Tab-separated table of C-alpha atoms in Angstrom:
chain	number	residue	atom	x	y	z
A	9	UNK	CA	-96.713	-84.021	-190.372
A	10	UNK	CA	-92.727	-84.880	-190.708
A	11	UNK	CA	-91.727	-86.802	-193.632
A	12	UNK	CA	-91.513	-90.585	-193.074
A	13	UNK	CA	-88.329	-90.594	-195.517
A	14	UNK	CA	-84.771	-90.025	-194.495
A	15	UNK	CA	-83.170	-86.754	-195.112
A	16	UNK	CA	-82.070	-85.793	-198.897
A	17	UNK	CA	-81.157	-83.270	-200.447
A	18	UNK	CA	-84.807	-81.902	-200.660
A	19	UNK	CA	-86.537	-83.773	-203.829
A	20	UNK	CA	-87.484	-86.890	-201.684
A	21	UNK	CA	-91.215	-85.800	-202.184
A	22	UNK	CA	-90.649	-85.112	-206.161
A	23	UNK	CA	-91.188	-87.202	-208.986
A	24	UNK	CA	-89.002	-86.004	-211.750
A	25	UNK	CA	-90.219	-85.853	-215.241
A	26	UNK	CA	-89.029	-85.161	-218.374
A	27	UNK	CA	-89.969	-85.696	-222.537
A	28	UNK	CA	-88.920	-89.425	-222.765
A	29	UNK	CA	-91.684	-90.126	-219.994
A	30	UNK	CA	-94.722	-92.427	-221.341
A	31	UNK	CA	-95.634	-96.065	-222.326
A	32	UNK	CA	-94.605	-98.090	-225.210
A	33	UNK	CA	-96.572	-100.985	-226.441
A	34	UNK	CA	-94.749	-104.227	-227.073
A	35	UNK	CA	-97.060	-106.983	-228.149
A	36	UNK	CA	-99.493	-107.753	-225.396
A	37	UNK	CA	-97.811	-105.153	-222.515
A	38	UNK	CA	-96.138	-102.157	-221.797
A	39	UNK	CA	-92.954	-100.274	-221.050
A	40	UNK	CA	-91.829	-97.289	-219.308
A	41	UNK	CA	-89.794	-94.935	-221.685
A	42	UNK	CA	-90.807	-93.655	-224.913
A	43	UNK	CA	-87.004	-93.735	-225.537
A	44	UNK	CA	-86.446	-96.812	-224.156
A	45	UNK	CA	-84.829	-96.902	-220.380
A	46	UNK	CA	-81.447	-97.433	-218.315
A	47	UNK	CA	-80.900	-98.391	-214.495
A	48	UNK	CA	-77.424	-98.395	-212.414
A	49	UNK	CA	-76.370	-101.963	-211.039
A	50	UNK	CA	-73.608	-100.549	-208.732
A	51	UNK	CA	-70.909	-102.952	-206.984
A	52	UNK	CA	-68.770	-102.408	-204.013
A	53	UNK	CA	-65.885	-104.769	-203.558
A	54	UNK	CA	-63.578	-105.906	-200.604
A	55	UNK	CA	-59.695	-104.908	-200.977
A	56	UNK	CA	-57.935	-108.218	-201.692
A	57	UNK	CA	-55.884	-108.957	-198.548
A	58	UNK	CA	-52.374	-107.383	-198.423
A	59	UNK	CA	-54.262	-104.345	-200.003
A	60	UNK	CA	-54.304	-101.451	-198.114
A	61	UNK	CA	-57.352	-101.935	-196.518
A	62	UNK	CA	-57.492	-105.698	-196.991
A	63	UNK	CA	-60.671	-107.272	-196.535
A	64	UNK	CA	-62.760	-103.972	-196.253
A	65	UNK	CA	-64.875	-102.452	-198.839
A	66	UNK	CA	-63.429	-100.230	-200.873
A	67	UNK	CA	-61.067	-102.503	-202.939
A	68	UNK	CA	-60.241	-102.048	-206.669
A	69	UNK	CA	-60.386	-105.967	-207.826
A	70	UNK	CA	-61.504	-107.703	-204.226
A	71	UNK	CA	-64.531	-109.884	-205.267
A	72	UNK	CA	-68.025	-107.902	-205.106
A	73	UNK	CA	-69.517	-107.919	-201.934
A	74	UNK	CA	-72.981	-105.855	-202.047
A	75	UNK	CA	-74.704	-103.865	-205.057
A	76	UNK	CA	-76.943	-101.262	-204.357
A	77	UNK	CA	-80.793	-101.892	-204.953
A	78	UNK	CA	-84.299	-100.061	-205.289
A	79	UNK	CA	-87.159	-101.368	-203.491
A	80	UNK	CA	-89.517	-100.180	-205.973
A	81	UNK	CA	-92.525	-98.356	-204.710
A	82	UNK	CA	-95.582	-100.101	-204.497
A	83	UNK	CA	-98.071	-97.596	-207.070
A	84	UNK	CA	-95.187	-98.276	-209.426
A	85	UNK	CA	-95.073	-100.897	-212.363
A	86	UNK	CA	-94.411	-104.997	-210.561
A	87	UNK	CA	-94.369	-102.266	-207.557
A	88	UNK	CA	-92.502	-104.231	-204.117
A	89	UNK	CA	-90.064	-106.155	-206.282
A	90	UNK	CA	-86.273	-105.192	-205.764
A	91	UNK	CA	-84.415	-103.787	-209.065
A	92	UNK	CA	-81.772	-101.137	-209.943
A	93	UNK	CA	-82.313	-97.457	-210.058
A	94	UNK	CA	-83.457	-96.568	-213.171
A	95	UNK	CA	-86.056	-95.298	-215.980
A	96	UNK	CA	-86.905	-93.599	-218.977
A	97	UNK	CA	-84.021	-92.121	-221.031
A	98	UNK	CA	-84.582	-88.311	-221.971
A	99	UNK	CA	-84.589	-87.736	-225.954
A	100	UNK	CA	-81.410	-88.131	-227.387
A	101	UNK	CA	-80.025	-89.398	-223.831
A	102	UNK	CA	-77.120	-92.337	-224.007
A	103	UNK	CA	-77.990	-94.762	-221.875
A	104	UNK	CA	-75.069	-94.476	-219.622
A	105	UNK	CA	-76.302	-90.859	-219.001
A	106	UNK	CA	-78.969	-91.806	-218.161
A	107	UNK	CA	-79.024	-94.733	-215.917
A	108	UNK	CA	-76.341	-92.156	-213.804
A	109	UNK	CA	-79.015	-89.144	-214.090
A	110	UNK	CA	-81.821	-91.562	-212.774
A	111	UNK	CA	-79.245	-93.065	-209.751
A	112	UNK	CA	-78.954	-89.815	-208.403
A	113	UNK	CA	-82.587	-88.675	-208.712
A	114	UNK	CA	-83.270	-92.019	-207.130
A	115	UNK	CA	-80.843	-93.028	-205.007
A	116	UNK	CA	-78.604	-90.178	-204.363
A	117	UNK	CA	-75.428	-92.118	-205.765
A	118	UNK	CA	-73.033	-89.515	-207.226
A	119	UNK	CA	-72.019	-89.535	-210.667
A	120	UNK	CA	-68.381	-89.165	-210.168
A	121	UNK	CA	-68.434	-91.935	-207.512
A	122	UNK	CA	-69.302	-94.780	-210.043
A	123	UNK	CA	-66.826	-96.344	-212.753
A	124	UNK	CA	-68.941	-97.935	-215.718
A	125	UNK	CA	-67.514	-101.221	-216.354
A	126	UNK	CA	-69.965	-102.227	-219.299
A	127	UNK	CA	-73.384	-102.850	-220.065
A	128	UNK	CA	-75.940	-105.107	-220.513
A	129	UNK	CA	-79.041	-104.813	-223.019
A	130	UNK	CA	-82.629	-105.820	-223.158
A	131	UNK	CA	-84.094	-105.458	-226.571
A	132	UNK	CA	-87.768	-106.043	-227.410
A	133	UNK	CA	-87.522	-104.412	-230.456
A	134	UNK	CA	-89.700	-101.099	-230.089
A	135	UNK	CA	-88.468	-100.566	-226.616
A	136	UNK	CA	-84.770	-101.393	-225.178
A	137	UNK	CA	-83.351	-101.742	-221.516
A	138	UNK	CA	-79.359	-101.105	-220.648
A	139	UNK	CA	-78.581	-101.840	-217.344
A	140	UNK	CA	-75.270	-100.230	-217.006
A	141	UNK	CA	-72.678	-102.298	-214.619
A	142	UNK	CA	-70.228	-100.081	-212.695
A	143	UNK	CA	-68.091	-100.388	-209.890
A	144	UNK	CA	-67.769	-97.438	-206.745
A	145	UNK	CA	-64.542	-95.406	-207.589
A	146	UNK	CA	-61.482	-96.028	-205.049
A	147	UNK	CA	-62.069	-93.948	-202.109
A	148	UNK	CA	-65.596	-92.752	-203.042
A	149	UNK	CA	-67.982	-92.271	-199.315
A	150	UNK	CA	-71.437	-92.273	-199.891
A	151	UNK	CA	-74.690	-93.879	-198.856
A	152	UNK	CA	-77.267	-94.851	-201.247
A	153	UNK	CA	-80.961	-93.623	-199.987
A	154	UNK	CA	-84.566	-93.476	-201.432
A	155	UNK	CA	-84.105	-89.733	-202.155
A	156	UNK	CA	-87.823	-89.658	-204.125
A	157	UNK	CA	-91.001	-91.630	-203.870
A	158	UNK	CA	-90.316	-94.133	-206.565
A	159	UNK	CA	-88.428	-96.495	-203.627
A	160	UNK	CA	-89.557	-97.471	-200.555
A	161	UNK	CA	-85.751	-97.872	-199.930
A	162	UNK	CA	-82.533	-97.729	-201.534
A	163	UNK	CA	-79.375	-99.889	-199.847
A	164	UNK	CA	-76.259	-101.885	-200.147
A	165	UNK	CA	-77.380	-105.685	-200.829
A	166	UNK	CA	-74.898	-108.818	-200.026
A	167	UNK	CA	-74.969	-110.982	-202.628
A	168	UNK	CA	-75.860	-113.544	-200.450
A	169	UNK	CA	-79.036	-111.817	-199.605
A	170	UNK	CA	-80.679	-111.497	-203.272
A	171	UNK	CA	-81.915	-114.883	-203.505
A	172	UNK	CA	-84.432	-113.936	-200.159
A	173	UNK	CA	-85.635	-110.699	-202.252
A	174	UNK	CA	-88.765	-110.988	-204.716
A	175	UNK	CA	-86.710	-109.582	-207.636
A	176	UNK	CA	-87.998	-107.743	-210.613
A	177	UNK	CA	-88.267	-110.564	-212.783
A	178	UNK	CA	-86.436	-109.076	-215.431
A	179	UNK	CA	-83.787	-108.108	-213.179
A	180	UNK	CA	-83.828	-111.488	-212.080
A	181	UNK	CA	-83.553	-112.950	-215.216
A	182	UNK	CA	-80.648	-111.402	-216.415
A	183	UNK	CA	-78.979	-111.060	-212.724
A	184	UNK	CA	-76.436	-113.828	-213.563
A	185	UNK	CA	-75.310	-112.174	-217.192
A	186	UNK	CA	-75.268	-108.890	-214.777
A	187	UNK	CA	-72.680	-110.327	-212.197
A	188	UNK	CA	-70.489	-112.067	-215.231
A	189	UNK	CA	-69.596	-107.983	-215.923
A	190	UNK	CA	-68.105	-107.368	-212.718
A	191	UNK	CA	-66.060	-110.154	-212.830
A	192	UNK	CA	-62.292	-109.579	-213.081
A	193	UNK	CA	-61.351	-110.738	-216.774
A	194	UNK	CA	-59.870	-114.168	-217.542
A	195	UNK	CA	-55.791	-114.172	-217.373
């Protein structure tokens, strides 16, 4: 029987593993990464008019337009909400490396096609969460896509759109602290 998945680059049907894989207790629950963990919240913007390419995606300092976003599978932890790519950080791992490891395992975004333009941290003492904030590099063509089990799909968002989507609630929670990155700095 043909995969029901779109075309990858061959690992759609793998999970990946590696030694920072496991639970962590944290007072009455649970989190993913012995390490701690790391996702990609990735932002496309529109090219300010009078830009080459005015009012398309693609722009340098346009406002954002769409991020991309996992729809997380449904055997997976709060399973059917919509979050960033992401999990547990290898030993030793930064978090930046690995929140751009785990966006290409899960969503087939490129490394060299995102620009890290900071980071945001959840800290619960024994375990920790950066969501690293980038925007797509000038020029850089790709299409996000569930490339492993762990989504049941992996796409450009409008902003206008996340308020209809049952959101992690984490990701939820810290979505407007998220945004306030990718926001061109005060003059």
């Amino acid at each position: 029987m043909p995969s029901p998945f779109p075309p990858s680059d061959g690992r759609r049907d793998t999970l990946h593993r590696h030694a920072g894989d496991g639970w962590v207790a944290c007072g009455d629950h649970r989190h993913w990464g012995l390490h701690g963990a790391a996702g990609l919240l990735l932002a496309r913007r529109a090219a300010p008019a009078g830009e080459p390419g005015g009012g398309r995606s693609g722009g340098t300092h346009g406002p954002v337009t769409d991020v991309v976003l996992q729809h997380r599978a449904l055997w997976s932890h709060q399973g059917g909400t919509w979050g960033v790519p992401g999990g547990a950080l290898a030993p030793a791992e930064s978090a930046v490396d690995g929140a751009l490891r785990e966006s290409r395992e899960e969503a087939a975004i490129p490394p060299e096609a995102v620009h890290v333009v900071g980071t945001h941290l959840l800290d619960h003492g024994p375990w920790s969460y950066t969501t690293v904030v980038a925007d797509v590099v000038p020029g850089a063509r790709f299409t996000p896509l569930a490339a492993d089990p762990e989504s049941l799909e992996v796409r450009w968002v409008a902003l206008d759109e996340l308020g209809r989507l049952p959101l992690l609630p984490a990701f939820g929670a810290a979505l407007p602290d998220l945004l306030a990155l990718l926001e061109p700095p005060a003059a």
